[in-house]
Structure formats: structure tokens, C-alpha cells
CSV table of N, CA and C in Angstrom, one decimal:
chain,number,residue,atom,x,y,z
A,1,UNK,N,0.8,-1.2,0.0
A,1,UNK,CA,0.0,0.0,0.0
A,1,UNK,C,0.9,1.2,0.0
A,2,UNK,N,0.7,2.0,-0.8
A,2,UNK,CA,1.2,3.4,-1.4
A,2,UNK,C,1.7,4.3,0.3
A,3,UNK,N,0.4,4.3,0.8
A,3,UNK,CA,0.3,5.3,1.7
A,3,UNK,C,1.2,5.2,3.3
A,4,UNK,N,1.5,3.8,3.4
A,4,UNK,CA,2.3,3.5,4.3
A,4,UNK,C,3.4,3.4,3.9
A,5,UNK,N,4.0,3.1,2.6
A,5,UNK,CA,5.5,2.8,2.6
A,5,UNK,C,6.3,4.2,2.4
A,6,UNK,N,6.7,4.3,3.4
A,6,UNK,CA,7.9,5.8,4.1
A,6,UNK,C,8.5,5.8,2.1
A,7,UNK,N,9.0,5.3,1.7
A,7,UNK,CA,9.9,5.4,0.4
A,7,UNK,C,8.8,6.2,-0.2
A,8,UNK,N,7.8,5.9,-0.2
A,8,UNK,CA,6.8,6.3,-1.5
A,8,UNK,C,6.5,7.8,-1.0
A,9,UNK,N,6.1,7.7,0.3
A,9,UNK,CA,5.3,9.3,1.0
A,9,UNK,C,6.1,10.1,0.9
A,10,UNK,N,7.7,9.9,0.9
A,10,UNK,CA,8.8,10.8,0.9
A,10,UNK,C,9.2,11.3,-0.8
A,11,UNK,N,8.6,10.6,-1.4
A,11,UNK,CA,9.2,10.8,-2.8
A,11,UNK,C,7.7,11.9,-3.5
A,12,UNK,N,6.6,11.5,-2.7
A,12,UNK,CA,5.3,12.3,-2.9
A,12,UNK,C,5.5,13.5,-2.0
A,13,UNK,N,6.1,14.0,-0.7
A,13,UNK,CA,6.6,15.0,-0.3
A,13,UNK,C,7.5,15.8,-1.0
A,14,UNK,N,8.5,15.4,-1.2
A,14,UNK,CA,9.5,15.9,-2.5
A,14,UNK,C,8.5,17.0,-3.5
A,15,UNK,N,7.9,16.3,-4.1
A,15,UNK,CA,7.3,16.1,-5.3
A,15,UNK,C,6.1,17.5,-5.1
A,16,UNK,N,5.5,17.8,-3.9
A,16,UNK,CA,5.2,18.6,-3.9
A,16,UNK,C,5.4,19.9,-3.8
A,17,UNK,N,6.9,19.6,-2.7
A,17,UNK,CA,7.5,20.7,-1.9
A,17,UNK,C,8.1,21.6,-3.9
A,18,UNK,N,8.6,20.7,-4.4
A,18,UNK,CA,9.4,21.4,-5.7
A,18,UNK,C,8.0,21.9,-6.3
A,19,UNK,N,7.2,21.6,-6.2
A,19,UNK,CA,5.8,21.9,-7.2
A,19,UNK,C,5.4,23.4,-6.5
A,20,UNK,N,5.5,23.3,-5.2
A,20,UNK,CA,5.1,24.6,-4.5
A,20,UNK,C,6.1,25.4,-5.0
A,21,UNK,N,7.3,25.5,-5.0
A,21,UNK,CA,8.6,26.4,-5.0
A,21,UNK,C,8.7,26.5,-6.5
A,22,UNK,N,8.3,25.8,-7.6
A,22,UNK,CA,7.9,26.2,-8.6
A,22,UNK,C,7.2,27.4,-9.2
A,23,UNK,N,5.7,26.9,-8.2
A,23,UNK,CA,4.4,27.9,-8.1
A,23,UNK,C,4.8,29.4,-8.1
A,24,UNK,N,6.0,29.6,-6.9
A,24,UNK,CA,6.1,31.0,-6.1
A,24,UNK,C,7.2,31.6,-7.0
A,25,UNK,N,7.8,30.9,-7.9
A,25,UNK,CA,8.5,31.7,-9.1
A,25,UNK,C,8.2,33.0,-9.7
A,26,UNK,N,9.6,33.8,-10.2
A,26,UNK,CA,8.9,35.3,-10.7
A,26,UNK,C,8.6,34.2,-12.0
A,27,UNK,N,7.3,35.3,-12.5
A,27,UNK,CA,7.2,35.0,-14.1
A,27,UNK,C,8.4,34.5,-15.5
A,28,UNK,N,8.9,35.4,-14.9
A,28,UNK,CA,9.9,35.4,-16.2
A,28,UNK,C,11.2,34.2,-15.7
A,29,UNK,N,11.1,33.3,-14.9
A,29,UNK,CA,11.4,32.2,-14.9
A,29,UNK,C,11.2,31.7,-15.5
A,30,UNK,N,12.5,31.2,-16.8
A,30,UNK,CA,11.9,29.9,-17.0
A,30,UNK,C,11.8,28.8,-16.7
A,31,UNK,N,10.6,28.0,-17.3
A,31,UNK,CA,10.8,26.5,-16.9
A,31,UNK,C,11.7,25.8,-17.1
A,32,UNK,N,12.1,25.4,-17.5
A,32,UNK,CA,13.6,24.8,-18.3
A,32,UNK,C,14.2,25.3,-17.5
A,33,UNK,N,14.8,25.8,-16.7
A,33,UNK,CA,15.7,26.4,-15.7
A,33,UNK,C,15.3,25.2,-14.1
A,34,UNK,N,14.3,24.4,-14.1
A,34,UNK,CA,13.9,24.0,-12.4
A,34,UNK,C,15.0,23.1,-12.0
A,35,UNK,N,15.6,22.6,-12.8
A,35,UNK,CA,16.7,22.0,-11.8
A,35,UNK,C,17.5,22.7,-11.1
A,36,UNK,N,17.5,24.2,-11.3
A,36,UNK,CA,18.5,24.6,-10.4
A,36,UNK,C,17.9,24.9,-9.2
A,37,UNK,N,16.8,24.8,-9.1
A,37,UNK,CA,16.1,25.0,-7.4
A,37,UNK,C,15.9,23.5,-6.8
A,38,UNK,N,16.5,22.6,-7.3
A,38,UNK,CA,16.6,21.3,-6.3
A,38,UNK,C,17.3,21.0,-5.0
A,39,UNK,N,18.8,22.0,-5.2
A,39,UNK,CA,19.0,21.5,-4.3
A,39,UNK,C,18.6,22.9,-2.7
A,40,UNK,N,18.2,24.0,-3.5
A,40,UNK,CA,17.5,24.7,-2.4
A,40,UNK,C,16.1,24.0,-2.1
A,41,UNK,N,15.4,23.1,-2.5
A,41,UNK,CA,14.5,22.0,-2.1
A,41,UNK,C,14.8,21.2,-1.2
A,42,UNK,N,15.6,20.6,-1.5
A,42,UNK,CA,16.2,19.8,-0.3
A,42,UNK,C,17.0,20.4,0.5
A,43,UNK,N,17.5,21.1,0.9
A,43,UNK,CA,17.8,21.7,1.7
A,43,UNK,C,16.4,22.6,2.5
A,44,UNK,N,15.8,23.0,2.1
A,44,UNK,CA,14.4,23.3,2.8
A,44,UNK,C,13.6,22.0,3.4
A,45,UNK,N,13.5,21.5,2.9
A,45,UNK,CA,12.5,20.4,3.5
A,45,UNK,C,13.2,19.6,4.5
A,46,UNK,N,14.8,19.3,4.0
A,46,UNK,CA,15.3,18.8,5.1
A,46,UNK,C,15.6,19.6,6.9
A,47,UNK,N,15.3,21.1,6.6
A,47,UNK,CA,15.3,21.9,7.8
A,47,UNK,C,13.7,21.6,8.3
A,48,UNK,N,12.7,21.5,7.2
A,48,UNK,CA,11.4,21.6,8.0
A,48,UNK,C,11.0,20.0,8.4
A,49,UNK,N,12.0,19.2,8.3
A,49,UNK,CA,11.9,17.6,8.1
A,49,UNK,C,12.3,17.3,9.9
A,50,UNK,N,11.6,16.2,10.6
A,50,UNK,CA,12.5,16.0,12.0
A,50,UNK,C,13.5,14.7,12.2
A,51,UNK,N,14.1,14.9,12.6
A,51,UNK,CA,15.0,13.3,12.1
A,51,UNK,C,14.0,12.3,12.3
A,52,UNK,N,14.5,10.8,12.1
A,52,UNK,CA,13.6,10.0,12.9
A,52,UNK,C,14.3,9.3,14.1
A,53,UNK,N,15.9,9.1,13.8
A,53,UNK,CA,16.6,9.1,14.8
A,53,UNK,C,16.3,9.8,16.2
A,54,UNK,N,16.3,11.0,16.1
A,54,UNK,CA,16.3,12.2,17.1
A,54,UNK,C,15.3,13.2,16.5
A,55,UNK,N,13.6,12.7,17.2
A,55,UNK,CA,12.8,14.0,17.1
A,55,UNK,C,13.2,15.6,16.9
A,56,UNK,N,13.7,15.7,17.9
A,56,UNK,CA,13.6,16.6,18.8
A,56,UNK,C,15.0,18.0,17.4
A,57,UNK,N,15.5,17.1,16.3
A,57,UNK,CA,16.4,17.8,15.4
A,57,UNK,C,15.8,17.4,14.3
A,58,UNK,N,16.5,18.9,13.4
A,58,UNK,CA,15.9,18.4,12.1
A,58,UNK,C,16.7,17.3,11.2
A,59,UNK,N,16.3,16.7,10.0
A,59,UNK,CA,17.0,16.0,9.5
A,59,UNK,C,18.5,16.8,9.0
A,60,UNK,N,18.5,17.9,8.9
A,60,UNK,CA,19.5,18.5,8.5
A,60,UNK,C,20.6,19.0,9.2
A,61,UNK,N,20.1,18.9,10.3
A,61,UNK,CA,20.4,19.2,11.9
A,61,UNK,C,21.5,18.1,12.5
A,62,UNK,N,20.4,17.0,12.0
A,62,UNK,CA,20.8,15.2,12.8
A,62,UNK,C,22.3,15.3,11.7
A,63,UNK,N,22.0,15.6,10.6
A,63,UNK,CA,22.9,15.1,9.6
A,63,UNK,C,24.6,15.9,9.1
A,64,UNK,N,24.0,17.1,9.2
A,64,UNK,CA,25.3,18.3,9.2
A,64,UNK,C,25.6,19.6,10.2
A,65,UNK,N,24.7,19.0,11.1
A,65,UNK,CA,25.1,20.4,12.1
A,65,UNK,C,23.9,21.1,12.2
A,66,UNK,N,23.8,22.4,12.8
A,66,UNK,CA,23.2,23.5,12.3
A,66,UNK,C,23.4,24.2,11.6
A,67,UNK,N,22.1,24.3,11.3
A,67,UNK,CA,22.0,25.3,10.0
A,67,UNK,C,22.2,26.8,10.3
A,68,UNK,N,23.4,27.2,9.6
A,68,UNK,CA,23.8,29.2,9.7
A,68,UNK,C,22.9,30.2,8.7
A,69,UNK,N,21.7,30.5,9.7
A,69,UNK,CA,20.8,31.3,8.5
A,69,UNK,C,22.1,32.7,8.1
A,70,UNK,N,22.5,33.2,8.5
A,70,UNK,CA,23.7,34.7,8.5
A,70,UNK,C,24.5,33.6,7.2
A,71,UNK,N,25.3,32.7,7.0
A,71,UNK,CA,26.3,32.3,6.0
A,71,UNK,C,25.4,32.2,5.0
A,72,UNK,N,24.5,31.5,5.1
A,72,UNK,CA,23.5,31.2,3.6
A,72,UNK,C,21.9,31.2,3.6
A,73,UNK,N,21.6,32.8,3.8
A,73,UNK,CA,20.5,33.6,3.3
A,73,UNK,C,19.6,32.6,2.4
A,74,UNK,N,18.1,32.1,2.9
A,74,UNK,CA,17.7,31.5,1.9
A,74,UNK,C,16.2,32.7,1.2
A,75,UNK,N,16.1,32.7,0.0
A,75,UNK,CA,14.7,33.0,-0.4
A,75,UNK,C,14.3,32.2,-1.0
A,76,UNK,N,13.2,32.7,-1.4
A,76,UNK,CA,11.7,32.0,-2.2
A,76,UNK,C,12.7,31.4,-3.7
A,77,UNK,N,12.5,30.6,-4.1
A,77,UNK,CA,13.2,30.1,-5.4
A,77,UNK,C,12.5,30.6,-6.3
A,78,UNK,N,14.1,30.7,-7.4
A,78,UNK,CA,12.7,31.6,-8.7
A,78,UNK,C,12.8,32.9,-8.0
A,79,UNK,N,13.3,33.6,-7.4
A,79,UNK,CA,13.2,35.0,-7.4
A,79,UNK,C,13.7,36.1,-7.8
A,80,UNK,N,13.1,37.3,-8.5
A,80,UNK,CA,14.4,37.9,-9.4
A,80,UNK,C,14.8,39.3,-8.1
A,81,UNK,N,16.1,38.9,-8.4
A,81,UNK,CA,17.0,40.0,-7.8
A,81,UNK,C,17.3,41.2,-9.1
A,82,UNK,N,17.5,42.4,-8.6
A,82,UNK,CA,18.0,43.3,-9.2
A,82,UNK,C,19.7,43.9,-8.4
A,83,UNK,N,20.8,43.4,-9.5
A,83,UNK,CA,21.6,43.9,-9.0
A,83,UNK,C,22.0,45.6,-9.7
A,84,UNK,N,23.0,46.2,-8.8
A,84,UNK,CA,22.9,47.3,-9.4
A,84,UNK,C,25.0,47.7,-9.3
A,85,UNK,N,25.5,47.7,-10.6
A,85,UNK,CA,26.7,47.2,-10.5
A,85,UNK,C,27.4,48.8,-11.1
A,86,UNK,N,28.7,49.3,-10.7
A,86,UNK,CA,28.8,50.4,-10.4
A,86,UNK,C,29.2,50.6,-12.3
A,87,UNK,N,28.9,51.9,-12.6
A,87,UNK,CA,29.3,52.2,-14.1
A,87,UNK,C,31.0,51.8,-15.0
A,88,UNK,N,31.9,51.5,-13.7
A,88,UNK,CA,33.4,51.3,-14.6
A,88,UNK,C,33.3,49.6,-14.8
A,89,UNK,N,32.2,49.2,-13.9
A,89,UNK,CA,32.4,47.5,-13.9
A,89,UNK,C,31.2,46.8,-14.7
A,90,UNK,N,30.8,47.9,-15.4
A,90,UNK,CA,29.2,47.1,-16.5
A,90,UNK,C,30.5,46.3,-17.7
């Protein structure tokens, strides 16, 4: 049965989480471009994920430490930045 085997519910979790982070894309994303928001996917889900080893941490937690929001700033995937780069360096 689909709904109990942990392998299957995790690959239908996945599956969503990229479909959401798709959704919240600027427009002028292209599609053709979604592999590069995979691995900011997994790394999101594995912070919102709890181990199973150790509740009480996340899987990303259990697995590499904590997580340094200050070293690596996360946003919405798909989001356009404007940079603004000084006139001698265009």
C-alpha cells in the first residue's frame, strides 16, 4: 500500500515541496531552468523535516550540524534579484 510505505510518501513529499517552490516563481522564470532550485528544495525540506533518529532535530540538523541562516540567506526560489553594478564595472 502506497500510503504507508515511508519510500513512497517521501518521494510524494519531495514532489510537492518542488511543485510549491515552482508555483512561487517570478514569471519570467523559465521553466527549463527548475533543476536549479533542487537542491535549495532539499535543503528546505530537510530543515522543515525532523529526524527519525532524534525528534527533537531536524534531519539536517541530525545530519550536518546546524543550520547558519547569516552564511547562507535562503529566499523564495525563482526569485528575481536586481543587482545594481557600479558604471566602470558594466
Amino acid at each position: 500500500m502506497h500510503r504507508r510505505n515511508a519510500a513512497e510518501r517521501s518521494i510524494c513529499t519531495y514532489k510537492n515541496h518542488v511543485l510549491a517552490g515552482l508555483a512561487t516563481c517570478d514569471p519570467a522564470f523559465l521553466i527549463s531552468e527548475w533543476d536549479r532550485i533542487l537542491s535549495q528544495a532539499t535543503l528546505t525540506l530537510n530543515l522543515l523535516q525532523s529526524s527519525r533518529v532524534n525528534p527533537k532535530l531536524s534531519a539536517h540538523a541530525y545530519i550536518f550540524g546546524n543550520f547558519d541562516f547569516n552564511w547562507t540567506p535562503l529566499a523564495p526560489p525563482g526569485t528575481k534579484a536586481v543587482m545594481h553594478k557600479k558604471s566602470n564595472t558594466r
